[in-house]
PDB file of C-alpha atoms in Angstrom:
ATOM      1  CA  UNK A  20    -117.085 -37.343 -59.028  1.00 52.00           C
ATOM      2  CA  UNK A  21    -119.669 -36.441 -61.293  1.00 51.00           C
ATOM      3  CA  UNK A  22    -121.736 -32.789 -61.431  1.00 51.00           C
ATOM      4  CA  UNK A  23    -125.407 -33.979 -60.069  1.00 58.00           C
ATOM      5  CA  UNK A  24    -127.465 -31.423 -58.169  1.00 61.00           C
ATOM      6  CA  UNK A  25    -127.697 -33.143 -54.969  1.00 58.00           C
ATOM      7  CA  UNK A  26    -124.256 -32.501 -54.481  1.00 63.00           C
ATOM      8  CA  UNK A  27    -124.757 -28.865 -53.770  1.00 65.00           C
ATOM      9  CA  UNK A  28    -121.965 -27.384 -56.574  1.00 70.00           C
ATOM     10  CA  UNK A  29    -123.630 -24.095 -56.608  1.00 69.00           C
ATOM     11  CA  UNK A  30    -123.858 -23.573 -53.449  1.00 70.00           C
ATOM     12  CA  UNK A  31    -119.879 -24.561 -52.469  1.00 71.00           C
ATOM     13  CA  UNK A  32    -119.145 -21.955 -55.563  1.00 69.00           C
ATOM     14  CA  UNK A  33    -121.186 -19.551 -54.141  1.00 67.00           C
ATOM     15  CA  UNK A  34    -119.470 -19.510 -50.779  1.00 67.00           C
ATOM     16  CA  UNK A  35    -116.369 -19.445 -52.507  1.00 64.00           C
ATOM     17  CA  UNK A  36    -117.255 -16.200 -54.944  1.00 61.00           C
ATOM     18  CA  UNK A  37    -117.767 -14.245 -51.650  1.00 62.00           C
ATOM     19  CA  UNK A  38    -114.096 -14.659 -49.686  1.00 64.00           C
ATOM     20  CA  UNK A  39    -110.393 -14.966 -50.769  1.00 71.00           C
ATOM     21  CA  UNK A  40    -110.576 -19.004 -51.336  1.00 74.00           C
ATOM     22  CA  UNK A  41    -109.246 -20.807 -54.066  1.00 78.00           C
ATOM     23  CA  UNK A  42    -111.150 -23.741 -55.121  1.00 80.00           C
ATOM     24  CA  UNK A  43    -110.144 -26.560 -57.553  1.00 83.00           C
ATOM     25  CA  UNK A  44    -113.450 -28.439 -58.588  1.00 81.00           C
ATOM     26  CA  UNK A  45    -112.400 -32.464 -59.698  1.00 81.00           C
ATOM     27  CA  UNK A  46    -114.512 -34.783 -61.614  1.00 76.00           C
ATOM     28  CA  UNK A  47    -116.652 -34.544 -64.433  1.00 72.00           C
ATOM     29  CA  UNK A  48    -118.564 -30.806 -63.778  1.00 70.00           C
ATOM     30  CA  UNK A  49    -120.033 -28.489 -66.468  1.00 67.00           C
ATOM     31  CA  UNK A  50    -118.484 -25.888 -67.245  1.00 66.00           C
ATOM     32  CA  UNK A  51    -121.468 -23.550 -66.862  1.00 64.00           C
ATOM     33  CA  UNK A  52    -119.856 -22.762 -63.289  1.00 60.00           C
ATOM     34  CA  UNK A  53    -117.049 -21.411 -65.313  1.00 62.00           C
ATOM     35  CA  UNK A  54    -113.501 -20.223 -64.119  1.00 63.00           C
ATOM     36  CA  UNK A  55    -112.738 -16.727 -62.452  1.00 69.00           C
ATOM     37  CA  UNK A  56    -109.597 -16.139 -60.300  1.00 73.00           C
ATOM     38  CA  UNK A  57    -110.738 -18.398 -57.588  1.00 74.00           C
ATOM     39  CA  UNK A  58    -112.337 -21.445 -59.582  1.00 77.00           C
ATOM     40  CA  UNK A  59    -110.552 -23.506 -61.291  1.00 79.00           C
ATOM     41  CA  UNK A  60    -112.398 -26.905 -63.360  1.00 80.00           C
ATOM     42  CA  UNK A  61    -109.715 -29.597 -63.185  1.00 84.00           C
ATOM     43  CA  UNK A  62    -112.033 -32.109 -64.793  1.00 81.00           C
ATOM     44  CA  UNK A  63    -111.835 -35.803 -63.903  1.00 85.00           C
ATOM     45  CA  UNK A  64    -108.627 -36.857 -62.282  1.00 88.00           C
ATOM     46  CA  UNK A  65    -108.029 -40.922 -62.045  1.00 90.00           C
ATOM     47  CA  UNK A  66    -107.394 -43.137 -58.146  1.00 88.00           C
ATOM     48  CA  UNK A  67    -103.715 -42.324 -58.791  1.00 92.00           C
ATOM     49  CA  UNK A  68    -104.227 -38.342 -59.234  1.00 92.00           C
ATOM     50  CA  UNK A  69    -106.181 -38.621 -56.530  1.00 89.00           C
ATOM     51  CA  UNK A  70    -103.300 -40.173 -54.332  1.00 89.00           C
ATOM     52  CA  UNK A  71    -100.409 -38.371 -55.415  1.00 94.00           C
ATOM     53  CA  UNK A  72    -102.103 -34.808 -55.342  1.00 94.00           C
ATOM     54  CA  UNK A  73    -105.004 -34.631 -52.603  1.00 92.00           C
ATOM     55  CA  UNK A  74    -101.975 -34.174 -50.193  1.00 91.00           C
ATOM     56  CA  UNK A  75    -101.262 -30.977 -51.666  1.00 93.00           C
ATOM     57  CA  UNK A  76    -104.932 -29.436 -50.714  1.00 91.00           C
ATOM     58  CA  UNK A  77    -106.169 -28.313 -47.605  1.00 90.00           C
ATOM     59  CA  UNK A  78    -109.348 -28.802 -47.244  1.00 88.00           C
ATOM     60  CA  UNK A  79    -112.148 -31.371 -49.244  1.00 87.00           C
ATOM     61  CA  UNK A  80    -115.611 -29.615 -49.271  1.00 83.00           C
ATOM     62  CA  UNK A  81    -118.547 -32.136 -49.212  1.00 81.00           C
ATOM     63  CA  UNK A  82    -121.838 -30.723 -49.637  1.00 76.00           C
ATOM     64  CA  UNK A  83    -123.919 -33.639 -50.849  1.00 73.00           C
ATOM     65  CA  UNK A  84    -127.093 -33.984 -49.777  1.00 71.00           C
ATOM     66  CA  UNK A  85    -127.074 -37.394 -50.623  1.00 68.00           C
ATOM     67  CA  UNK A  86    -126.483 -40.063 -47.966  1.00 66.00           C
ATOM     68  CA  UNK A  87    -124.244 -42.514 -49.351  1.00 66.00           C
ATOM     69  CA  UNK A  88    -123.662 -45.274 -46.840  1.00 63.00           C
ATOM     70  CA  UNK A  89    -119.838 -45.404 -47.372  1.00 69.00           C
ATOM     71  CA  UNK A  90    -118.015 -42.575 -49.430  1.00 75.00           C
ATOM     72  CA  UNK A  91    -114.078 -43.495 -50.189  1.00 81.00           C
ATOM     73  CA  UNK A  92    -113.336 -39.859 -51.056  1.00 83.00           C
ATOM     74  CA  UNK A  93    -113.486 -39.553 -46.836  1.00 84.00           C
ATOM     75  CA  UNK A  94    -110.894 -41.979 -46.477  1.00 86.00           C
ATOM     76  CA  UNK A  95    -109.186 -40.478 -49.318  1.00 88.00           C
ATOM     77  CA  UNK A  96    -109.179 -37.022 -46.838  1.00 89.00           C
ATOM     78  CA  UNK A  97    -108.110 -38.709 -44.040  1.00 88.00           C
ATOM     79  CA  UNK A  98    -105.412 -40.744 -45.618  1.00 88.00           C
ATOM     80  CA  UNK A  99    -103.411 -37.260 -47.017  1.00 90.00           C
ATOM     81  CA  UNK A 100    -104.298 -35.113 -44.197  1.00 90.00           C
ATOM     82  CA  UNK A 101    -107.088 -32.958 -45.675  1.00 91.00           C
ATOM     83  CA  UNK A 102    -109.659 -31.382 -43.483  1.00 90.00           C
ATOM     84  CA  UNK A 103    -113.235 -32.435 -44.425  1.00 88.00           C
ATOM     85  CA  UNK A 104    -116.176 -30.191 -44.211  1.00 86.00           C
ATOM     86  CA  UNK A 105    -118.472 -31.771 -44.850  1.00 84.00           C
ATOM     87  CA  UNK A 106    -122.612 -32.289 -44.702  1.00 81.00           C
ATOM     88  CA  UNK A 107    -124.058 -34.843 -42.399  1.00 78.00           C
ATOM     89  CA  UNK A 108    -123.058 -37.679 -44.532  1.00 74.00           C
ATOM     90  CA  UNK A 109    -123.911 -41.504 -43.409  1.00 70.00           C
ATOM     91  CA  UNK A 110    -120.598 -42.499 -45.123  1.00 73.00           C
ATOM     92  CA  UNK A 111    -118.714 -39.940 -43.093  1.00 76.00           C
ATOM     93  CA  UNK A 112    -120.303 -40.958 -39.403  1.00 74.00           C
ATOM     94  CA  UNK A 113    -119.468 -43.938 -40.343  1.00 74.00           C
ATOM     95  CA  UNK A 114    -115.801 -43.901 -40.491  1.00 78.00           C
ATOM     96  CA  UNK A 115    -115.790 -41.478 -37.868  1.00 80.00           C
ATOM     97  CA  UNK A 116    -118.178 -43.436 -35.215  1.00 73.00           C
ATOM     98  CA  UNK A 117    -119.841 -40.131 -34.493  1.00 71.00           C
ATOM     99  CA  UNK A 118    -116.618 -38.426 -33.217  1.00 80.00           C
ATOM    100  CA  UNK A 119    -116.256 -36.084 -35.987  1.00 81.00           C
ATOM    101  CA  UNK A 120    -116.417 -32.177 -34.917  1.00 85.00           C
ATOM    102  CA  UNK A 121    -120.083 -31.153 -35.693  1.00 82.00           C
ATOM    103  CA  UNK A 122    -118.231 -27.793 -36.095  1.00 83.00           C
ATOM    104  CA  UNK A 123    -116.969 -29.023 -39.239  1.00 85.00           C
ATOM    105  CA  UNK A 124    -120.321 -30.310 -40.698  1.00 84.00           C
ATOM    106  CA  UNK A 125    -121.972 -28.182 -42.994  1.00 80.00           C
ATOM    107  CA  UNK A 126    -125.758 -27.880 -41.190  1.00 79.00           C
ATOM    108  CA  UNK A 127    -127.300 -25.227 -43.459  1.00 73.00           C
ATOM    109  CA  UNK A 128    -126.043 -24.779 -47.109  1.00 72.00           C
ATOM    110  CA  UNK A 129    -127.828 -21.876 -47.623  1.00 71.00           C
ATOM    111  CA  UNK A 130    -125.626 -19.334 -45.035  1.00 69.00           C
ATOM    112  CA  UNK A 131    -122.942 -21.861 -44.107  1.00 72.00           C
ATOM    113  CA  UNK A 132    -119.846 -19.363 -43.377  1.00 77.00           C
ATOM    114  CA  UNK A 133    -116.699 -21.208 -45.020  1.00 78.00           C
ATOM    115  CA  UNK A 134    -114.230 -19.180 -42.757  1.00 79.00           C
ATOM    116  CA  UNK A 135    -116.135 -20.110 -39.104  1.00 84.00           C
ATOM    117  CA  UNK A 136    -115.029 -24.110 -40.190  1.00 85.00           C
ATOM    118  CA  UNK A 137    -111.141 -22.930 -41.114  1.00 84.00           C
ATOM    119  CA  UNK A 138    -111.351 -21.277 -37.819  1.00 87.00           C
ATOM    120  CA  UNK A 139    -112.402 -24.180 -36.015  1.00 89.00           C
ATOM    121  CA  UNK A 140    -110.075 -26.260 -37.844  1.00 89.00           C
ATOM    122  CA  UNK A 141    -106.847 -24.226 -37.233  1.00 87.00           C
ATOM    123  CA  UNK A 142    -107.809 -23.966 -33.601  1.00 89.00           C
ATOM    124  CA  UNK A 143    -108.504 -27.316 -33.780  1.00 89.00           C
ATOM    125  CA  UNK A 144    -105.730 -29.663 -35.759  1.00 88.00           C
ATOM    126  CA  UNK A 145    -104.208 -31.518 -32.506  1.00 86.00           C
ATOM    127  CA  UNK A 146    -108.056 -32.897 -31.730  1.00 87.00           C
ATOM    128  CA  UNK A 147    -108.587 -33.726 -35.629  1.00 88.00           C
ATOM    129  CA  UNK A 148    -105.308 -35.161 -35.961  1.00 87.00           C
ATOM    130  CA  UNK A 149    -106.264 -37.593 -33.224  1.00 89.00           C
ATOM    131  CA  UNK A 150    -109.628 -38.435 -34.912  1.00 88.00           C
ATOM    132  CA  UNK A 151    -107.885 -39.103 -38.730  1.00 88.00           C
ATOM    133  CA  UNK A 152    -105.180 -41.128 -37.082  1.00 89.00           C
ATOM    134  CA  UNK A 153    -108.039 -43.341 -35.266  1.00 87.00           C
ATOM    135  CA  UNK A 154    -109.492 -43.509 -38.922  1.00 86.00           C
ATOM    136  CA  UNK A 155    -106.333 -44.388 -40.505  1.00 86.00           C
ATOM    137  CA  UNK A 156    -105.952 -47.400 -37.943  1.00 88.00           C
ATOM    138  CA  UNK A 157    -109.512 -48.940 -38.332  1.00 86.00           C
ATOM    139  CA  UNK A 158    -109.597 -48.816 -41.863  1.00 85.00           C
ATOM    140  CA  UNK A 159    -105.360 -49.898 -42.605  1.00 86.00           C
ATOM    141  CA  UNK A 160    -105.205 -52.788 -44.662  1.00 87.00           C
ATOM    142  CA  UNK A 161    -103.840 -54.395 -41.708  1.00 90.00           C
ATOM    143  CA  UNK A 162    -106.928 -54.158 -39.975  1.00 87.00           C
ATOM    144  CA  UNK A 163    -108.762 -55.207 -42.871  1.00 86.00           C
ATOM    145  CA  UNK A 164    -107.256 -57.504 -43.294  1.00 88.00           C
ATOM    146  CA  UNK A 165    -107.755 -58.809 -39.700  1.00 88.00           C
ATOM    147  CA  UNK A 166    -111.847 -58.160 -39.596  1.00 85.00           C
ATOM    148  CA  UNK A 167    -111.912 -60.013 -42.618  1.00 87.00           C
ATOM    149  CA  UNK A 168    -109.858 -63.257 -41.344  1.00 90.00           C
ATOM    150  CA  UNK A 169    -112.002 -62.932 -37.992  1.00 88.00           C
ATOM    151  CA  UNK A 170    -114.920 -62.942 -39.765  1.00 85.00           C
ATOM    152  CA  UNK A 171    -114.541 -66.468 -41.697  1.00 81.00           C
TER     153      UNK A 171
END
């Protein structure tokens, strides 16, 4: 993605200065949030990066305040396993049909405590699992391809 203030940079680098995180920031960001031993600025990565490495992460931190109706970097998470935490996001109650774990949503940027959602999540991963793999089967391309041909 792109660096835009309603996305909330500063504030997920914030969070991140204060604990024992490492955090890889991809897409096209200034660099006046600059590198320290936790930061790193990958820059912009291409679809296929995307695919072969977000398997390799954790966790995708979404702190946009902006309510796209449908955001593929959700289905991006859910397709390599990566825990989303996320704001309130039309896009991601969308895919999720309001079963996501509000636990996981970011509610206040201003004091949200990174290490409560890892909590949750690690206590968590047999529930989420369920939810991705619903996720994964409503938006396969088989079922795509199925709404569509029901559709004509």
């Amino acid at each position: 993605g792109r660096d835009a203030s309603y996305k909330n940079l500063d504030k997920i680098i914030h969070n991140f200065s204060k604990n024992k995180f490492h955090i890889d920031l991809i897409g096209k960001i200034d660099k006046k949030y600059g590198t320290n031993e936790n930061i790193n600025l990958l820059g912009f990565k291409n679809k296929e990066w995307i695919q072969k490495n977000l398997c390799n992460y954790d966790y995708l931190i979404v702190a946009s305040d902006y309510r796209e109706p449908f955001g593929i970097v959700y289905l991006e998470a859910v397709f390599s396993n990566v825990c989303i935490i996320s704001t309130r996001t039309i896009g991601l109650i969308n895919i999720f049909k309001n079963q996501y774990p509000t636990e996981l949503l970011i509610e206040n940027l201003e004091d949200f405590k990174l290490e409560d959602k890892i909590d949750f999540y690690n206590k968590s991963i047999k529930n989420i699992n369920d939810i991705y793999k619903d996720a994964r089967n409503f938006f396969s391309s088989d079922a795509i391809k199925q709404k569509w041909i029901s559709s004509l």
